[in-house]
Short mmCIF file of C-alpha atoms and ligand atoms in Angstrom, two decimals:
data_model
loop_
_atom_site.label_atom_id
_atom_site.label_comp_id
_atom_site.label_asym_id
_atom_site.label_seq_id
_atom_site.Cartn_x
_atom_site.Cartn_y
_atom_site.Cartn_z
CA MET A 1 23.09 75.50 -2.90
CA MET A 2 26.76 76.16 -3.67
CA ARG A 3 27.66 77.14 -7.25
CA VAL A 4 30.98 76.08 -8.75
CA VAL A 5 32.16 77.63 -12.01
CA LEU A 6 34.91 76.41 -14.29
CA ILE A 7 37.83 78.81 -14.59
CA ARG A 8 40.17 76.84 -16.85
CA SER A 9 41.08 73.35 -17.93
CA CYS A 10 44.20 71.98 -19.59
CA LEU A 11 45.92 68.73 -20.46
CA VAL A 12 49.22 68.29 -18.64
CA GLN A 13 51.82 66.14 -20.37
CA PRO A 14 55.00 64.57 -18.98
CA ALA A 15 57.78 67.13 -18.69
CA GLU A 16 60.19 64.89 -20.63
CA PRO A 17 59.69 62.37 -23.42
CA THR A 18 58.45 59.05 -22.02
CA TRP A 19 58.12 55.55 -23.44
CA ASN A 20 55.43 55.32 -26.11
CA GLY A 21 53.65 52.16 -27.11
CA PRO A 22 50.91 49.68 -26.17
CA MET A 23 51.11 48.34 -22.62
CA PRO A 24 49.05 45.17 -22.14
CA LEU A 25 46.76 45.30 -19.13
CA THR A 26 46.33 42.33 -16.81
CA GLU A 27 43.07 40.46 -16.39
CA PHE A 28 42.71 42.14 -12.98
CA ASP A 29 42.98 45.59 -14.56
CA GLN A 30 40.09 44.86 -16.90
CA THR A 31 37.56 43.21 -14.64
CA GLY A 32 35.72 45.11 -11.91
CA SER A 33 35.38 48.85 -12.04
CA LEU A 34 36.72 50.60 -15.13
CA SER A 35 35.37 53.95 -14.00
CA HIS A 36 37.40 56.71 -12.37
CA ILE A 37 37.54 56.49 -8.58
CA PRO A 38 37.33 59.95 -6.98
CA THR A 39 38.99 60.98 -3.73
CA THR A 40 38.68 64.47 -2.29
CA TYR A 41 41.23 66.32 -0.17
CA ILE A 42 40.39 69.61 1.57
CA TYR A 43 43.03 72.19 2.57
CA ARG A 44 43.16 75.52 4.36
CA PRO A 45 46.27 77.14 2.86
CA SER A 46 47.70 80.10 4.68
CA GLY A 47 50.43 82.74 4.25
CA THR A 48 51.65 83.47 0.73
CA TRP A 49 49.55 80.69 -0.78
CA LEU A 50 46.49 82.75 0.00
CA THR A 51 47.73 85.98 -1.55
CA GLN A 52 49.48 84.83 -4.73
CA LYS A 53 46.87 84.59 -7.40
CA ASP A 54 47.62 81.46 -9.44
CA ALA A 55 50.32 79.97 -7.24
CA ILE A 56 48.46 76.78 -6.33
CA PHE A 57 47.35 75.98 -9.87
CA THR A 58 50.83 76.67 -11.24
CA THR A 59 52.52 74.52 -8.60
CA LEU A 60 50.14 71.67 -9.29
CA LYS A 61 50.61 71.94 -13.04
CA THR A 62 54.41 72.06 -12.97
CA SER A 63 54.81 69.23 -10.48
CA LEU A 64 52.19 67.13 -12.28
CA SER A 65 54.14 67.26 -15.53
CA ARG A 66 57.27 66.21 -13.61
CA ILE A 67 55.64 63.33 -11.75
CA LEU A 68 54.13 62.02 -15.00
CA VAL A 69 57.64 61.33 -16.27
CA HIS A 70 57.76 58.55 -13.65
CA PHE A 71 54.08 57.55 -13.78
CA TYR A 72 53.75 57.93 -17.56
CA PRO A 73 51.07 55.20 -18.03
CA LEU A 74 48.65 57.63 -16.34
CA ALA A 75 49.21 60.12 -19.16
CA GLY A 76 48.08 57.53 -21.73
CA ARG A 77 44.67 56.35 -22.88
CA LEU A 78 42.72 53.09 -22.89
CA ARG A 79 42.02 51.41 -26.20
CA CYS A 80 39.16 48.95 -26.63
CA LEU A 81 39.93 45.49 -28.03
CA ASP A 82 37.65 42.52 -28.71
CA GLY A 83 35.54 40.96 -25.97
CA ALA A 84 35.41 44.16 -23.90
CA ARG A 85 39.13 43.87 -23.30
CA PHE A 86 41.37 46.93 -23.12
CA LEU A 87 44.91 47.95 -23.84
CA LEU A 88 46.77 50.85 -22.29
CA GLU A 89 48.22 53.08 -24.98
CA CYS A 90 51.19 54.93 -23.49
CA ASN A 91 51.13 58.03 -25.66
CA GLY A 92 51.72 60.94 -23.27
CA LYS A 93 48.45 62.62 -24.23
CA GLY A 94 48.19 63.91 -20.70
CA VAL A 95 46.18 64.32 -17.55
CA GLN A 96 43.34 66.83 -17.30
CA LEU A 97 43.77 69.58 -14.72
CA ILE A 98 40.77 71.78 -14.00
CA GLN A 99 40.49 74.95 -11.95
CA ALA A 100 37.11 75.91 -10.57
CA GLU A 101 35.74 78.43 -8.10
CA ALA A 102 32.99 78.03 -5.53
CA ASP A 103 30.77 80.93 -4.47
CA ALA A 104 30.83 79.74 -0.84
CA ASP A 105 33.20 79.29 2.10
CA LEU A 106 34.51 75.88 3.15
CA ASP A 107 32.07 76.01 6.07
CA ILE A 108 29.33 74.99 3.67
CA LEU A 109 30.80 71.46 3.77
CA GLY A 110 30.18 71.33 7.54
CA ASP A 111 31.97 68.37 9.12
CA PHE A 112 32.59 66.91 5.64
CA THR A 113 29.87 64.31 5.90
CA PRO A 114 29.11 63.50 2.25
CA SER A 115 26.47 65.85 0.90
CA PRO A 116 25.34 66.96 -2.57
CA HIS A 117 27.89 69.83 -2.36
CA PHE A 118 30.66 67.27 -2.87
CA TYR A 119 29.37 66.48 -6.35
CA HIS A 120 30.44 69.96 -7.47
CA LEU A 121 34.01 69.21 -6.44
CA ILE A 122 34.23 66.14 -8.67
CA PRO A 123 34.72 66.68 -12.41
CA PRO A 124 31.91 65.10 -14.42
CA ILE A 125 33.19 62.40 -16.79
CA ASN A 126 31.38 61.60 -19.99
CA TYR A 127 31.58 57.84 -20.41
CA GLN A 128 29.61 58.09 -23.65
CA ALA A 129 32.66 59.74 -25.27
CA PRO A 130 35.12 57.37 -26.99
CA ILE A 131 37.30 55.81 -24.31
CA GLU A 132 40.41 56.59 -26.39
CA GLU A 133 39.77 60.29 -25.70
CA THR A 134 39.10 60.13 -21.98
CA PRO A 135 42.02 61.07 -19.72
CA LEU A 136 42.89 58.41 -17.14
CA VAL A 137 43.38 61.03 -14.46
CA ILE A 138 41.22 64.12 -14.05
CA VAL A 139 42.07 66.54 -11.25
CA GLN A 140 39.88 69.40 -10.13
CA LEU A 141 41.15 72.23 -7.96
CA THR A 142 38.24 74.15 -6.46
CA LYS A 143 38.90 77.41 -4.63
CA PHE A 144 36.48 78.55 -1.96
CA LYS A 145 35.81 82.20 -1.12
CA CYS A 146 37.56 81.84 2.24
CA GLY A 147 40.79 80.71 0.57
CA GLY A 148 40.21 77.02 1.34
CA ILE A 149 40.63 74.57 -1.50
CA ALA A 150 39.41 71.13 -2.51
CA LEU A 151 41.50 68.82 -4.65
CA ASN A 152 39.66 65.98 -6.30
CA PHE A 153 41.62 63.21 -7.96
CA SER A 154 39.57 60.95 -10.24
CA ILE A 155 41.79 58.07 -11.34
CA SER A 156 40.87 55.26 -13.72
CA HIS A 157 40.60 51.97 -11.85
CA ALA A 158 41.65 50.15 -15.02
CA VAL A 159 45.13 51.55 -14.54
CA ALA A 160 45.59 51.88 -10.78
CA ASP A 161 44.04 50.38 -7.65
CA GLY A 162 43.76 52.33 -4.37
CA GLN A 163 47.31 51.47 -3.31
CA SER A 164 48.77 52.63 -6.64
CA ALA A 165 46.56 55.71 -6.90
CA LEU A 166 47.69 56.86 -3.44
CA HIS A 167 51.31 56.11 -4.33
CA PHE A 168 50.95 58.47 -7.31
CA ILE A 169 49.27 61.22 -5.25
CA THR A 170 51.87 60.93 -2.46
CA GLU A 171 54.82 61.14 -4.86
CA TRP A 172 53.21 64.04 -6.73
CA ALA A 173 52.86 65.90 -3.42
CA ASN A 174 56.54 65.16 -2.67
CA LEU A 175 57.62 66.84 -5.92
CA ALA A 176 55.18 69.76 -5.48
CA ARG A 177 56.68 70.41 -2.04
CA GLY A 178 60.18 70.49 -3.50
CA ASP A 179 61.22 67.02 -2.31
CA SER A 180 62.46 64.30 -4.62
CA LEU A 181 60.73 61.12 -5.70
CA ARG A 182 60.98 58.58 -2.89
CA ASN A 183 59.85 55.28 -4.44
CA PRO A 184 59.60 54.91 -8.21
CA PRO A 185 56.62 52.83 -9.37
CA PHE A 186 57.24 49.33 -10.71
CA LEU A 187 55.51 49.58 -14.08
CA ASP A 188 55.99 46.15 -15.64
CA ARG A 189 52.62 44.38 -15.48
CA LYS A 190 53.87 41.10 -16.94
CA LEU A 191 54.28 39.69 -13.42
CA LEU A 192 50.51 39.49 -13.12
CA ARG A 193 49.64 38.23 -16.55
CA ALA A 194 47.91 34.90 -16.96
CA ARG A 195 50.35 32.08 -17.45
CA ASP A 196 50.59 30.85 -20.95
CA ARG A 197 49.46 27.27 -20.55
CA PRO A 198 46.42 25.25 -21.60
CA PRO A 199 43.50 25.19 -19.13
CA SER A 200 43.80 21.40 -18.74
CA ALA A 201 47.27 21.84 -17.25
CA GLN A 202 46.02 24.02 -14.42
CA VAL A 203 46.54 22.26 -11.10
CA PRO A 204 45.22 22.55 -8.53
CA CYS A 205 41.77 23.42 -9.75
CA PHE A 206 39.81 26.16 -7.98
CA VAL A 207 36.17 27.11 -8.27
CA HIS A 208 35.98 30.80 -9.13
CA GLU A 209 32.56 31.48 -7.74
CA GLN A 210 33.51 35.12 -7.09
CA PHE A 211 32.47 35.76 -10.68
CA ASP A 212 29.02 34.16 -10.31
CA PRO A 213 26.14 36.64 -10.23
CA PRO A 214 25.59 37.80 -6.63
CA PRO A 215 22.47 36.55 -4.78
CA LEU A 216 19.13 38.26 -5.51
CA VAL A 217 16.39 39.28 -3.10
CA ILE A 218 14.12 36.23 -2.69
CA GLY A 219 11.21 36.40 -5.13
CA HIS A 220 12.91 38.89 -7.49
CA PRO A 221 13.99 37.65 -10.95
CA ASN A 222 16.78 40.24 -11.23
CA CYS A 223 18.27 43.25 -9.42
CA GLU A 224 16.70 46.01 -11.56
CA ASN A 225 14.21 47.04 -8.91
CA GLU A 226 16.83 47.28 -6.18
CA ARG A 227 19.20 49.29 -8.38
CA LYS A 228 16.60 52.01 -8.85
CA LYS A 229 15.98 52.71 -5.16
CA GLU A 230 17.11 55.97 -3.61
CA THR A 231 20.31 55.69 -1.61
CA THR A 232 21.98 57.73 1.12
CA VAL A 233 25.48 57.88 2.59
CA ALA A 234 26.59 57.96 6.22
CA MET A 235 29.98 58.24 7.91
CA LEU A 236 29.75 56.19 11.09
CA LYS A 237 32.43 56.49 13.71
CA LEU A 238 33.56 53.69 16.01
CA THR A 239 35.83 54.54 18.92
CA LYS A 240 38.82 52.35 19.72
CA ILE A 241 36.88 50.94 22.67
CA GLN A 242 33.91 50.06 20.48
CA VAL A 243 36.21 48.28 18.03
CA GLU A 244 37.74 46.36 20.94
CA MET A 245 34.24 45.39 22.09
CA LEU A 246 33.45 44.00 18.64
CA LYS A 247 36.73 42.06 18.66
CA ASN A 248 36.21 40.68 22.16
CA GLU A 249 32.70 39.56 21.39
CA ALA A 250 33.70 37.79 18.16
CA ASN A 251 36.83 36.21 19.69
CA ARG A 252 34.90 34.97 22.74
CA THR A 253 32.83 32.64 20.57
CA ARG A 254 35.43 31.92 17.89
CA PRO A 255 35.57 28.32 16.57
CA LEU A 256 39.26 27.75 17.37
CA ASN A 257 39.87 24.46 15.63
CA GLU A 258 38.78 25.77 12.23
CA LEU A 259 40.54 29.10 12.26
CA GLY A 260 43.83 28.60 14.07
CA ASP A 261 45.23 30.72 16.86
CA ARG A 262 44.99 34.16 15.33
CA GLY A 263 42.18 36.29 16.78
CA PHE A 264 39.88 38.16 14.44
CA THR A 265 41.22 41.40 12.98
CA ARG A 266 39.55 44.80 13.04
CA TYR A 267 38.52 44.38 9.41
CA GLU A 268 36.92 40.99 10.03
CA VAL A 269 34.86 42.08 13.03
CA ILE A 270 33.81 45.44 11.61
CA ALA A 271 32.84 43.93 8.24
CA ALA A 272 30.91 41.23 10.14
CA HIS A 273 29.12 43.92 12.16
CA ILE A 274 28.18 45.88 9.02
CA TRP A 275 26.94 42.67 7.37
CA ARG A 276 24.74 41.66 10.30
CA CYS A 277 23.29 45.16 10.75
CA ALA A 278 22.56 45.41 7.01
CA CYS A 279 20.75 42.05 7.01
CA ARG A 280 18.57 43.25 9.89
CA ALA A 281 17.95 46.73 8.50
CA ARG A 282 17.01 45.33 5.10
CA GLY A 283 14.45 43.06 6.74
CA HIS A 284 15.56 39.88 4.99
CA LEU A 285 13.83 36.55 5.30
CA TYR A 286 15.79 33.92 7.28
CA GLU A 287 16.62 31.98 4.08
CA GLN A 288 17.85 35.05 2.18
CA ARG A 289 21.28 34.33 0.67
CA THR A 290 23.63 37.26 0.93
CA GLY A 291 27.17 37.92 -0.29
CA LEU A 292 29.83 40.20 1.16
CA GLY A 293 32.50 41.21 -1.33
CA VAL A 294 36.04 41.53 0.08
CA CYS A 295 38.76 43.32 -1.85
CA LEU A 296 42.20 41.81 -1.12
CA ASP A 297 45.61 43.22 -1.83
CA ILE A 298 47.57 40.33 -3.36
CA ARG A 299 50.99 42.00 -3.54
CA ASN A 300 52.21 39.92 -0.60
CA ARG A 301 49.97 36.92 -1.13
CA VAL A 302 51.55 35.72 -4.37
CA GLN A 303 54.84 33.80 -4.40
CA PRO A 304 57.21 35.41 -4.96
CA PRO A 305 55.59 38.62 -3.69
CA LEU A 306 55.15 41.46 -6.18
CA PRO A 307 57.63 44.32 -5.96
CA GLU A 308 56.51 46.66 -3.20
CA LYS A 309 55.57 49.50 -5.53
CA TYR A 310 53.92 47.37 -8.22
CA PHE A 311 51.78 49.89 -10.09
CA GLY A 312 48.46 48.60 -11.36
CA ASN A 313 45.71 46.47 -9.90
CA GLY A 314 47.24 44.16 -7.30
CA ILE A 315 43.84 43.29 -5.92
CA ILE A 316 41.35 40.47 -6.17
CA ASP A 317 37.73 40.28 -5.01
CA VAL A 318 36.34 37.31 -3.14
CA VAL A 319 32.88 36.81 -1.75
CA ALA A 320 31.82 35.54 1.68
CA THR A 321 28.31 34.12 1.61
CA GLY A 322 25.70 33.09 4.13
CA LEU A 323 22.03 33.09 4.98
CA SER A 324 20.80 36.30 6.55
CA GLY A 325 19.01 34.42 9.30
CA ASP A 326 22.20 32.56 10.29
CA LEU A 327 24.28 35.73 10.22
CA VAL A 328 21.86 37.64 12.42
CA THR A 329 20.93 34.96 14.94
CA ARG A 330 24.28 33.25 15.43
CA PRO A 331 27.11 34.93 17.41
CA SER A 332 29.09 37.58 15.53
CA SER A 333 31.97 35.10 15.23
CA TYR A 334 29.91 33.23 12.64
CA ALA A 335 29.84 36.19 10.22
CA ALA A 336 33.51 36.96 10.95
CA SER A 337 34.43 33.31 10.25
CA ARG A 338 32.61 33.37 6.92
CA ILE A 339 34.68 36.45 6.01
CA ARG A 340 37.95 34.88 7.15
CA GLU A 341 37.23 31.70 5.19
CA ALA A 342 36.77 33.77 2.03
CA ILE A 343 40.02 35.66 2.67
CA ASN A 344 41.93 32.46 3.47
CA ARG A 345 40.99 31.00 0.07
CA VAL A 346 43.32 33.49 -1.57
CA SER A 347 46.62 31.62 -1.87
CA SER A 348 49.23 32.33 -4.54
CA GLU A 349 47.85 29.43 -6.61
CA PHE A 350 44.34 30.81 -6.27
CA VAL A 351 45.49 34.17 -7.63
CA TYR A 352 47.20 32.65 -10.66
CA SER A 353 44.33 30.27 -11.22
CA THR A 354 41.99 33.30 -11.23
CA LEU A 355 44.17 34.96 -13.87
CA ASP A 356 44.04 31.79 -15.98
CA HIS A 357 40.30 31.54 -15.53
CA LEU A 358 39.80 35.13 -16.67
CA LYS A 359 42.17 34.74 -19.57
CA ASN A 360 40.05 31.87 -20.87
CA LEU A 361 36.83 33.91 -20.80
CA LYS A 362 35.81 35.13 -24.24
CA ASP A 363 34.10 38.29 -23.06
CA PHE A 364 34.72 40.44 -19.98
CA SER A 365 31.68 42.67 -20.35
CA GLY A 366 29.61 40.88 -17.69
CA LEU A 367 32.34 41.54 -15.10
CA GLN A 368 32.90 45.23 -15.65
CA ASP A 369 31.53 48.46 -14.22
CA ILE A 370 32.34 50.90 -16.98
CA TYR A 371 29.67 53.46 -16.45
CA ASP A 372 27.78 54.81 -13.50
CA VAL A 373 26.70 51.74 -11.59
CA LYS A 374 23.13 52.96 -11.62
CA THR A 375 22.96 52.49 -15.37
CA ASN A 376 22.95 48.77 -14.78
CA GLN A 377 26.46 47.76 -15.67
CA GLY A 378 28.34 44.99 -13.94
CA PRO A 379 27.42 42.86 -10.93
CA PHE A 380 25.22 44.48 -8.26
CA TYR A 381 26.50 44.46 -4.70
CA GLY A 382 23.43 46.19 -3.29
CA ASN A 383 20.56 44.53 -1.43
CA PRO A 384 20.86 41.67 -0.40
CA ASN A 385 24.65 42.02 -0.74
CA LEU A 386 27.44 44.32 0.39
CA GLY A 387 30.95 45.25 -0.56
CA VAL A 388 33.28 46.15 2.32
CA VAL A 389 36.60 47.63 1.22
CA SER A 390 39.38 48.21 3.73
CA TRP A 391 41.38 51.42 3.51
CA LEU A 392 42.93 50.62 6.89
CA ALA A 393 46.45 50.06 5.58
CA LEU A 394 46.50 52.75 2.88
CA PRO A 395 48.58 55.93 3.23
CA LEU A 396 45.53 58.18 3.41
CA TYR A 397 46.53 61.15 5.50
CA GLY A 398 49.22 63.83 5.62
CA THR A 399 49.35 64.65 1.90
CA ASP A 400 51.16 67.98 1.75
CA PHE A 401 51.63 69.66 -1.64
CA GLY A 402 53.39 72.59 -0.01
CA TRP A 403 50.46 74.42 1.61
CA GLY A 404 50.12 72.11 4.61
CA LYS A 405 48.40 68.81 5.31
CA GLU A 406 44.79 68.25 4.34
CA ILE A 407 42.11 68.83 6.95
CA PHE A 408 39.93 66.16 5.37
CA MET A 409 40.39 63.26 2.97
CA GLY A 410 37.65 60.91 1.92
CA PRO A 411 35.93 59.04 -0.85
CA GLY A 412 34.75 61.58 -3.43
CA ASN A 413 31.36 59.99 -3.77
CA HIS A 414 30.04 56.55 -3.40
CA ASP A 415 26.41 56.23 -4.03
CA CYS A 416 25.78 52.61 -4.80
CA ASP A 417 23.68 50.62 -2.36
CA GLY A 418 25.86 48.28 -0.30
CA ASP A 419 29.10 50.10 -1.02
CA SER A 420 31.15 50.54 2.15
CA LEU A 421 34.65 51.54 3.16
CA ILE A 422 36.48 51.13 6.47
CA LEU A 423 38.90 54.00 7.13
CA PRO A 424 41.13 54.78 10.09
CA GLY A 425 40.00 57.84 12.07
CA ARG A 426 42.03 60.99 11.32
CA ASP A 427 43.21 61.59 14.87
CA GLY A 428 45.34 58.45 15.17
CA ASP A 429 43.37 57.57 18.31
CA GLY A 430 42.47 54.08 17.12
CA SER A 431 39.00 55.13 16.03
CA ILE A 432 37.51 53.91 12.76
CA VAL A 433 35.13 55.48 10.28
CA VAL A 434 32.74 53.38 8.23
CA ALA A 435 31.62 55.19 5.07
CA LEU A 436 28.49 53.41 3.98
CA CYS A 437 25.88 53.77 1.26
CA LEU A 438 22.52 52.07 1.71
CA GLN A 439 19.00 52.43 0.44
CA ALA A 440 17.59 55.51 2.14
CA ALA A 441 14.70 53.50 3.58
CA CYS A 442 17.10 51.24 5.53
CA MET A 443 19.62 53.74 6.85
CA GLU A 444 17.85 54.76 10.05
CA ASP A 445 17.41 51.17 11.18
CA PHE A 446 20.96 50.35 10.15
CA GLN A 447 22.35 53.11 12.37
CA LYS A 448 20.17 52.01 15.26
CA PHE A 449 21.46 48.41 15.01
CA PHE A 450 25.02 49.59 14.40
CA TYR A 451 25.25 51.35 17.76
CA GLN A 452 22.71 49.56 19.94
CA ASP A 453 25.00 46.77 21.23
CA PHE A 454 27.42 49.34 22.67
CA ARG A 455 24.75 50.80 24.93
CA ASN A 456 24.11 47.56 26.84
N1 COA B 501 49.71 49.01 9.39
C1 COA B 501 49.46 48.59 10.63
N2 COA B 501 49.05 47.37 10.94
C2 COA B 501 48.88 46.51 9.96
C3 COA B 501 49.10 46.88 8.63
C4 COA B 501 49.57 48.18 8.38
N3 COA B 501 49.84 48.60 7.13
N4 COA B 501 48.82 45.83 7.86
C5 COA B 501 48.44 44.83 8.70
N5 COA B 501 48.48 45.23 9.96
C6 COA B 501 48.21 44.40 11.17
C7 COA B 501 47.00 44.86 11.87
O1 COA B 501 47.31 44.85 13.21
C8 COA B 501 45.92 43.84 11.55
O2 COA B 501 45.17 43.50 12.66
P1 COA B 501 44.15 44.54 13.37
O3 COA B 501 43.45 45.27 12.30
O4 COA B 501 43.22 43.72 14.18
O5 COA B 501 44.98 45.45 14.19
C9 COA B 501 46.69 42.61 11.13
O6 COA B 501 47.99 43.05 10.76
C10 COA B 501 46.08 41.86 9.97
O7 COA B 501 45.96 42.71 8.88
P2 COA B 501 45.63 42.12 7.43
O8 COA B 501 46.51 40.96 7.14
O9 COA B 501 45.65 43.23 6.48
O10 COA B 501 44.17 41.50 7.57
P3 COA B 501 42.80 42.27 7.75
O11 COA B 501 41.83 41.27 8.25
O12 COA B 501 42.98 43.49 8.54
O13 COA B 501 42.35 42.71 6.30
C11 COA B 501 42.09 42.42 3.97
C12 COA B 501 42.00 41.77 5.34
C13 COA B 501 41.79 41.37 2.96
C14 COA B 501 41.08 43.56 3.86
C15 COA B 501 43.52 43.01 3.80
O14 COA B 501 44.46 41.97 3.92
C16 COA B 501 43.75 43.69 2.48
O15 COA B 501 44.01 43.06 1.46
N6 COA B 501 43.65 45.03 2.46
C17 COA B 501 43.87 45.85 1.28
C18 COA B 501 42.58 46.27 0.69
C19 COA B 501 42.79 47.25 -0.44
O16 COA B 501 43.65 47.08 -1.27
N7 COA B 501 41.99 48.31 -0.45
C20 COA B 501 42.01 49.28 -1.49
C21 COA B 501 41.20 48.78 -2.63
S1 COA B 501 41.30 49.74 -4.08
#
């Protein structure tokens, strides 16, 4: 087993004075995951980067303090208010930067399929400590014996969604490389605050069933049992041809009149495939209700659209539901249609109605994942449910801090049953990678079902 030891840790503050004061968070910032979301980048620096002792750490530290001048909310801290609501205190306290050393070569990570080694690359975060003291961004640089490095960015989801987190990392890399800032973040969150009007004046009226508790396994009074089960992670590749096969199959049987002319997208058919395979692998009864959570970027769905570089949580979750038996036995277009229907519900009015709905809730605590999901916080999207998040349109690859582009980028860890991500393949060849966590007992069957249709 690889050992990783801490070399040093410091708080990095903005290089110039920045605005100080309380920044209200939106309802979307405070519902869903409030934990830090880790992403890991692996590099093989060469040339002078290898020989100069602290060059990488120093470059990161200097450029971080400069980028925080523009992204200063990330240097602040959360403050807890009533009803499990939070405020963002912009106080420039800083971002934590850690340097660590591994007693192994990069080869120990093999082909970068998630393994327990990755846990050593992610800084542990103590969520029992007062939230006012926890940095919103924690970065760990880990040096390997061979000169390779891992950079892990753990960024609070209360302050930035995937789009915003990657915007920050990309701009930081630009400054570290000696370039200038390309696109400043749009920091004013008022655009996404609930409208100040009485609930009775809200027209049209939407049902916000995305906040209902997700379905349970038939015969189980709650999800406690399922939460405790051992899980495992797999990275499953689909070639461009396999993705086309999924599309063709779903489009062949598509109910045209209900869904318009537009064929199913890659996301819709891949998420449908994951959903159907999971239902089979989990051995559900025909009548088992199951939900598939879809995370939508609403920046271009609201009218007027949000500024392109809106910094915060410009996302909303909706849930597609169905009976496992229907999903498995009907053509794949059925599952894909259920997913499209859920996505199509998200109009501009729906988004603002969701904000109003959340604003009128007294207490957010039932909607939040603050701690490790396994400690029973928040809604459970494990068996019989799934969450399928698309990273297809995110700027994932080519993040060069000055020592070349990463050789790998991926989710730092994701170990909650039902948690899945769809990523583009690294080679730009149209392939797709599905990063999926499932109960260990179901994974073998899942993989069998996932690939079996392509063999016929
Ligand atoms: N680059 C290239 N093509 C793009 C694109 C981009 N940035 N954005 C859209 N397209 C094209 C694609 O061709 C796609 O069809 P294809 O995948 O079959 O080729 C088509 O437009 C439709 O894309 P989109 O409107 O995004 O629909 P979708 O079905 O692919 O995805 C959602 C649905 C809800 C997942 C997606 O709209 C979304 O919101 N994604 C963001 C999720 C997110 O924020 N993730 C991070 C969470 S922290």
